[in-house]
């Protein structure tokens, strides 16, 4: 097994870093305070080709392989401090674009993918509900009843990333209650469909620059040709997208952890106390060493997943391990970075406190750390 990157991959990663430094260096502190979203940065990412990474070239995308996509997202995390923007990008790519690529009809792909790629439309899925979070399949109450050549949707979705600005949603609903989890289906729903209301944005602890709200469906009539896949294939569609999402959504954290490590090393060399640089104190040095070891272990786990996805093997357990380890590692790295910088690290202008707030969300979204452990345990036959 060869984990060496090709020259083309190295050049591409450097090009993404250069792009992010030049075009995504907006004022995240102010946006975070205002719960704002940078539409301009979103457009710039589309022009560079970020949203098109997992989409075939025939629909305007890059058709990149999983490892190349991982390298791009890692590079974005390194050079862009706006974790909310990166989270919104991930949400669209894995929960909307990938399902359309894998399960969409030719008409659905032609209708939505080019706009998702070029940034003219924004998309996301609607899965979580007020009473259906971790138990999404068993507790779902949103229904889609066939009525002639339409489905009529009733119910509510919550904690929907990108919802306040999205143009299209992949909505999961119960179409046959008698079949349990095998009676779920997915429908592609346009924002302007009568009967669909988008709620007010939520205020969150972190990832504030990624808008989030509820979706309310009241006799929302959706054409039957907007069914994604076959009736009852909702669970398969969701699991497929989650293998991608769990595996790659934390790739940006590797770039952030690398930046945190570099900042901690530099500060430990520059900051003098008791007549010497603080990096000479074992407590500080060992904490930074732990950051380095944690980073390299996380990166290898992520790159192995990229290789595994390229081989097209089953990736559910591997994706869960990546999600679990990277999300926990990012929180600890963020804590260590604040500790390494002392009082400065606690100040908003250093931007490390915001990264900690953003990092904590990684232990919850796309399946909590507890759920990831359950998935891995099941893979082990437990």
JSON list of N, CA and C in Angstrom, two decimals, residues 187-230:
[
{"chain": "A", "resi": 187, "resn": "UNK", "atom": "N", "xyz": [-37.14, 12.40, -1.62]},
{"chain": "A", "resi": 187, "resn": "UNK", "atom": "CA", "xyz": [-37.69, 13.23, -2.70]},
{"chain": "A", "resi": 187, "resn": "UNK", "atom": "C", "xyz": [-36.89, 14.51, -2.82]},
{"chain": "A", "resi": 188, "resn": "UNK", "atom": "N", "xyz": [-36.71, 14.97, -4.05]},
{"chain": "A", "resi": 188, "resn": "UNK", "atom": "CA", "xyz": [-36.01, 16.22, -4.31]},
{"chain": "A", "resi": 188, "resn": "UNK", "atom": "C", "xyz": [-37.06, 17.33, -4.35]},
{"chain": "A", "resi": 189, "resn": "UNK", "atom": "N", "xyz": [-36.96, 18.26, -3.40]},
{"chain": "A", "resi": 189, "resn": "UNK", "atom": "CA", "xyz": [-37.99, 19.28, -3.23]},
{"chain": "A", "resi": 189, "resn": "UNK", "atom": "C", "xyz": [-37.39, 20.67, -3.44]},
{"chain": "A", "resi": 190, "resn": "UNK", "atom": "N", "xyz": [-37.99, 21.43, -4.36]},
{"chain": "A", "resi": 190, "resn": "UNK", "atom": "CA", "xyz": [-37.55, 22.81, -4.59]},
{"chain": "A", "resi": 190, "resn": "UNK", "atom": "C", "xyz": [-38.06, 23.71, -3.47]},
{"chain": "A", "resi": 191, "resn": "UNK", "atom": "N", "xyz": [-37.29, 24.74, -3.16]},
{"chain": "A", "resi": 191, "resn": "UNK", "atom": "CA", "xyz": [-37.65, 25.65, -2.08]},
{"chain": "A", "resi": 191, "resn": "UNK", "atom": "C", "xyz": [-38.99, 26.34, -2.30]},
{"chain": "A", "resi": 192, "resn": "UNK", "atom": "N", "xyz": [-39.31, 26.67, -3.57]},
{"chain": "A", "resi": 192, "resn": "UNK", "atom": "CA", "xyz": [-40.53, 27.43, -3.84]},
{"chain": "A", "resi": 192, "resn": "UNK", "atom": "C", "xyz": [-41.76, 26.53, -3.99]},
{"chain": "A", "resi": 193, "resn": "UNK", "atom": "N", "xyz": [-41.65, 25.26, -3.61]},
{"chain": "A", "resi": 193, "resn": "UNK", "atom": "CA", "xyz": [-42.80, 24.37, -3.69]},
{"chain": "A", "resi": 193, "resn": "UNK", "atom": "C", "xyz": [-43.86, 24.79, -2.68]},
{"chain": "A", "resi": 194, "resn": "UNK", "atom": "N", "xyz": [-45.11, 25.01, -3.11]},
{"chain": "A", "resi": 194, "resn": "UNK", "atom": "CA", "xyz": [-46.16, 25.39, -2.16]},
{"chain": "A", "resi": 194, "resn": "UNK", "atom": "C", "xyz": [-46.30, 24.34, -1.05]},
{"chain": "A", "resi": 195, "resn": "UNK", "atom": "N", "xyz": [-46.45, 24.83, 0.18]},
{"chain": "A", "resi": 195, "resn": "UNK", "atom": "CA", "xyz": [-46.56, 23.92, 1.32]},
{"chain": "A", "resi": 195, "resn": "UNK", "atom": "C", "xyz": [-45.26, 23.72, 2.07]},
{"chain": "A", "resi": 196, "resn": "UNK", "atom": "N", "xyz": [-44.16, 24.24, 1.54]},
{"chain": "A", "resi": 196, "resn": "UNK", "atom": "CA", "xyz": [-42.86, 24.17, 2.23]},
{"chain": "A", "resi": 196, "resn": "UNK", "atom": "C", "xyz": [-42.53, 25.54, 2.81]},
{"chain": "A", "resi": 197, "resn": "UNK", "atom": "N", "xyz": [-42.32, 25.58, 4.12]},
{"chain": "A", "resi": 197, "resn": "UNK", "atom": "CA", "xyz": [-41.90, 26.80, 4.80]},
{"chain": "A", "resi": 197, "resn": "UNK", "atom": "C", "xyz": [-40.54, 26.57, 5.45]},
{"chain": "A", "resi": 198, "resn": "UNK", "atom": "N", "xyz": [-39.66, 27.54, 5.30]},
{"chain": "A", "resi": 198, "resn": "UNK", "atom": "CA", "xyz": [-38.34, 27.49, 5.92]},
{"chain": "A", "resi": 198, "resn": "UNK", "atom": "C", "xyz": [-38.36, 28.38, 7.16]},
{"chain": "A", "resi": 199, "resn": "UNK", "atom": "N", "xyz": [-38.01, 27.82, 8.30]},
{"chain": "A", "resi": 199, "resn": "UNK", "atom": "CA", "xyz": [-38.07, 28.55, 9.56]},
{"chain": "A", "resi": 199, "resn": "UNK", "atom": "C", "xyz": [-36.96, 29.57, 9.71]},
{"chain": "A", "resi": 200, "resn": "UNK", "atom": "N", "xyz": [-37.02, 30.30, 10.84]},
{"chain": "A", "resi": 200, "resn": "UNK", "atom": "CA", "xyz": [-36.00, 31.30, 11.13]},
{"chain": "A", "resi": 200, "resn": "UNK", "atom": "C", "xyz": [-34.68, 30.62, 11.49]},
{"chain": "A", "resi": 201, "resn": "UNK", "atom": "N", "xyz": [-33.56, 31.26, 11.17]},
{"chain": "A", "resi": 201, "resn": "UNK", "atom": "CA", "xyz": [-32.25, 30.66, 11.48]},
{"chain": "A", "resi": 201, "resn": "UNK", "atom": "C", "xyz": [-32.07, 30.44, 12.98]},
{"chain": "A", "resi": 202, "resn": "UNK", "atom": "N", "xyz": [-31.42, 29.32, 13.33]},
{"chain": "A", "resi": 202, "resn": "UNK", "atom": "CA", "xyz": [-31.07, 29.04, 14.72]},
{"chain": "A", "resi": 202, "resn": "UNK", "atom": "C", "xyz": [-29.80, 29.81, 15.10]},
{"chain": "A", "resi": 203, "resn": "UNK", "atom": "N", "xyz": [-29.66, 30.10, 16.38]},
{"chain": "A", "resi": 203, "resn": "UNK", "atom": "CA", "xyz": [-28.42, 30.65, 16.90]},
{"chain": "A", "resi": 203, "resn": "UNK", "atom": "C", "xyz": [-27.68, 29.51, 17.60]},
{"chain": "A", "resi": 204, "resn": "UNK", "atom": "N", "xyz": [-26.44, 29.29, 17.22]},
{"chain": "A", "resi": 204, "resn": "UNK", "atom": "CA", "xyz": [-25.70, 28.13, 17.69]},
{"chain": "A", "resi": 204, "resn": "UNK", "atom": "C", "xyz": [-24.47, 28.54, 18.51]},
{"chain": "A", "resi": 205, "resn": "UNK", "atom": "N", "xyz": [-23.94, 27.57, 19.25]},
{"chain": "A", "resi": 205, "resn": "UNK", "atom": "CA", "xyz": [-22.71, 27.78, 20.02]},
{"chain": "A", "resi": 205, "resn": "UNK", "atom": "C", "xyz": [-21.53, 28.03, 19.09]},
{"chain": "A", "resi": 206, "resn": "UNK", "atom": "N", "xyz": [-21.44, 27.25, 18.05]},
{"chain": "A", "resi": 206, "resn": "UNK", "atom": "CA", "xyz": [-20.35, 27.36, 17.10]},
{"chain": "A", "resi": 206, "resn": "UNK", "atom": "C", "xyz": [-20.86, 27.21, 15.68]},
{"chain": "A", "resi": 207, "resn": "UNK", "atom": "N", "xyz": [-19.95, 27.21, 14.72]},
{"chain": "A", "resi": 207, "resn": "UNK", "atom": "CA", "xyz": [-20.31, 27.11, 13.30]},
{"chain": "A", "resi": 207, "resn": "UNK", "atom": "C", "xyz": [-21.40, 28.13, 12.96]},
{"chain": "A", "resi": 208, "resn": "UNK", "atom": "N", "xyz": [-21.27, 29.31, 13.55]},
{"chain": "A", "resi": 208, "resn": "UNK", "atom": "CA", "xyz": [-22.30, 30.33, 13.39]},
{"chain": "A", "resi": 208, "resn": "UNK", "atom": "C", "xyz": [-22.40, 30.89, 11.98]},
{"chain": "A", "resi": 209, "resn": "UNK", "atom": "N", "xyz": [-21.33, 30.76, 11.19]},
{"chain": "A", "resi": 209, "resn": "UNK", "atom": "CA", "xyz": [-21.36, 31.27, 9.83]},
{"chain": "A", "resi": 209, "resn": "UNK", "atom": "C", "xyz": [-21.96, 30.27, 8.85]},
{"chain": "A", "resi": 210, "resn": "UNK", "atom": "N", "xyz": [-22.47, 29.16, 9.37]},
{"chain": "A", "resi": 210, "resn": "UNK", "atom": "CA", "xyz": [-23.21, 28.19, 8.57]},
{"chain": "A", "resi": 210, "resn": "UNK", "atom": "C", "xyz": [-24.66, 28.25, 9.00]},
{"chain": "A", "resi": 211, "resn": "UNK", "atom": "N", "xyz": [-25.56, 28.82, 8.18]},
{"chain": "A", "resi": 211, "resn": "UNK", "atom": "CA", "xyz": [-26.96, 29.00, 8.60]},
{"chain": "A", "resi": 211, "resn": "UNK", "atom": "C", "xyz": [-27.69, 27.68, 8.75]},
{"chain": "A", "resi": 212, "resn": "UNK", "atom": "N", "xyz": [-28.64, 27.64, 9.68]},
{"chain": "A", "resi": 212, "resn": "UNK", "atom": "CA", "xyz": [-29.38, 26.41, 9.99]},
{"chain": "A", "resi": 212, "resn": "UNK", "atom": "C", "xyz": [-30.79, 26.78, 10.44]},
{"chain": "A", "resi": 213, "resn": "UNK", "atom": "N", "xyz": [-31.77, 26.01, 10.01]},
{"chain": "A", "resi": 213, "resn": "UNK", "atom": "CA", "xyz": [-33.15, 26.27, 10.43]},
{"chain": "A", "resi": 213, "resn": "UNK", "atom": "C", "xyz": [-34.01, 25.03, 10.25]},
{"chain": "A", "resi": 214, "resn": "UNK", "atom": "N", "xyz": [-35.31, 25.19, 10.49]},
{"chain": "A", "resi": 214, "resn": "UNK", "atom": "CA", "xyz": [-36.27, 24.11, 10.32]},
{"chain": "A", "resi": 214, "resn": "UNK", "atom": "C", "xyz": [-36.88, 24.13, 8.92]},
{"chain": "A", "resi": 215, "resn": "UNK", "atom": "N", "xyz": [-37.47, 23.01, 8.55]},
{"chain": "A", "resi": 215, "resn": "UNK", "atom": "CA", "xyz": [-38.31, 22.90, 7.36]},
{"chain": "A", "resi": 215, "resn": "UNK", "atom": "C", "xyz": [-39.67, 22.40, 7.82]},
{"chain": "A", "resi": 216, "resn": "UNK", "atom": "N", "xyz": [-40.73, 23.07, 7.40]},
{"chain": "A", "resi": 216, "resn": "UNK", "atom": "CA", "xyz": [-42.10, 22.68, 7.75]},
{"chain": "A", "resi": 216, "resn": "UNK", "atom": "C", "xyz": [-42.85, 22.33, 6.47]},
{"chain": "A", "resi": 217, "resn": "UNK", "atom": "N", "xyz": [-43.45, 21.15, 6.47]},
{"chain": "A", "resi": 217, "resn": "UNK", "atom": "CA", "xyz": [-44.21, 20.69, 5.30]},
{"chain": "A", "resi": 217, "resn": "UNK", "atom": "C", "xyz": [-45.69, 20.56, 5.67]},
{"chain": "A", "resi": 218, "resn": "UNK", "atom": "N", "xyz": [-46.53, 21.30, 4.95]},
{"chain": "A", "resi": 218, "resn": "UNK", "atom": "CA", "xyz": [-47.97, 21.24, 5.16]},
{"chain": "A", "resi": 218, "resn": "UNK", "atom": "C", "xyz": [-48.64, 20.97, 3.81]},
{"chain": "A", "resi": 219, "resn": "UNK", "atom": "N", "xyz": [-49.02, 19.72, 3.58]},
{"chain": "A", "resi": 219, "resn": "UNK", "atom": "CA", "xyz": [-49.62, 19.32, 2.31]},
{"chain": "A", "resi": 219, "resn": "UNK", "atom": "C", "xyz": [-48.78, 19.82, 1.14]},
{"chain": "A", "resi": 220, "resn": "UNK", "atom": "N", "xyz": [-47.48, 19.59, 1.24]},
{"chain": "A", "resi": 220, "resn": "UNK", "atom": "CA", "xyz": [-46.53, 20.01, 0.21]},
{"chain": "A", "resi": 220, "resn": "UNK", "atom": "C", "xyz": [-46.55, 18.99, -0.94]},
{"chain": "A", "resi": 221, "resn": "UNK", "atom": "N", "xyz": [-47.01, 19.43, -2.11]},
{"chain": "A", "resi": 221, "resn": "UNK", "atom": "CA", "xyz": [-47.19, 18.52, -3.25]},
{"chain": "A", "resi": 221, "resn": "UNK", "atom": "C", "xyz": [-45.94, 18.57, -4.13]},
{"chain": "A", "resi": 222, "resn": "UNK", "atom": "N", "xyz": [-45.32, 17.41, -4.25]},
{"chain": "A", "resi": 222, "resn": "UNK", "atom": "CA", "xyz": [-44.08, 17.28, -5.03]},
{"chain": "A", "resi": 222, "resn": "UNK", "atom": "C", "xyz": [-44.33, 16.31, -6.19]},
{"chain": "A", "resi": 223, "resn": "UNK", "atom": "N", "xyz": [-43.97, 16.69, -7.41]},
{"chain": "A", "resi": 223, "resn": "UNK", "atom": "CA", "xyz": [-44.16, 15.77, -8.54]},
{"chain": "A", "resi": 223, "resn": "UNK", "atom": "C", "xyz": [-43.50, 14.42, -8.30]},
{"chain": "A", "resi": 224, "resn": "UNK", "atom": "N", "xyz": [-44.16, 13.36, -8.71]},
{"chain": "A", "resi": 224, "resn": "UNK", "atom": "CA", "xyz": [-43.66, 12.01, -8.46]},
{"chain": "A", "resi": 224, "resn": "UNK", "atom": "C", "xyz": [-42.32, 11.76, -9.14]},
{"chain": "A", "resi": 225, "resn": "UNK", "atom": "N", "xyz": [-42.03, 12.51, -10.21]},
{"chain": "A", "resi": 225, "resn": "UNK", "atom": "CA", "xyz": [-40.74, 12.29, -10.88]},
{"chain": "A", "resi": 225, "resn": "UNK", "atom": "C", "xyz": [-39.58, 12.89, -10.10]},
{"chain": "A", "resi": 226, "resn": "UNK", "atom": "N", "xyz": [-39.86, 13.51, -8.95]},
{"chain": "A", "resi": 226, "resn": "UNK", "atom": "CA", "xyz": [-38.79, 14.00, -8.08]},
{"chain": "A", "resi": 226, "resn": "UNK", "atom": "C", "xyz": [-38.39, 12.96, -7.03]},
{"chain": "A", "resi": 227, "resn": "UNK", "atom": "N", "xyz": [-38.99, 11.78, -7.11]},
{"chain": "A", "resi": 227, "resn": "UNK", "atom": "CA", "xyz": [-38.56, 10.69, -6.23]},
{"chain": "A", "resi": 227, "resn": "UNK", "atom": "C", "xyz": [-37.13, 10.33, -6.57]},
{"chain": "A", "resi": 228, "resn": "UNK", "atom": "N", "xyz": [-36.26, 10.27, -5.57]},
{"chain": "A", "resi": 228, "resn": "UNK", "atom": "CA", "xyz": [-34.86, 9.91, -5.78]},
{"chain": "A", "resi": 228, "resn": "UNK", "atom": "C", "xyz": [-34.71, 8.42, -5.56]},
{"chain": "A", "resi": 229, "resn": "UNK", "atom": "N", "xyz": [-34.22, 7.72, -6.58]},
{"chain": "A", "resi": 229, "resn": "UNK", "atom": "CA", "xyz": [-34.15, 6.27, -6.48]},
{"chain": "A", "resi": 229, "resn": "UNK", "atom": "C", "xyz": [-35.54, 5.66, -6.57]},
{"chain": "A", "resi": 230, "resn": "UNK", "atom": "N", "xyz": [-35.69, 4.49, -5.93]},
{"chain": "A", "resi": 230, "resn": "UNK", "atom": "CA", "xyz": [-36.97, 3.79, -5.96]},
{"chain": "A", "resi": 230, "resn": "UNK", "atom": "C", "xyz": [-37.73, 4.02, -4.65]}
]
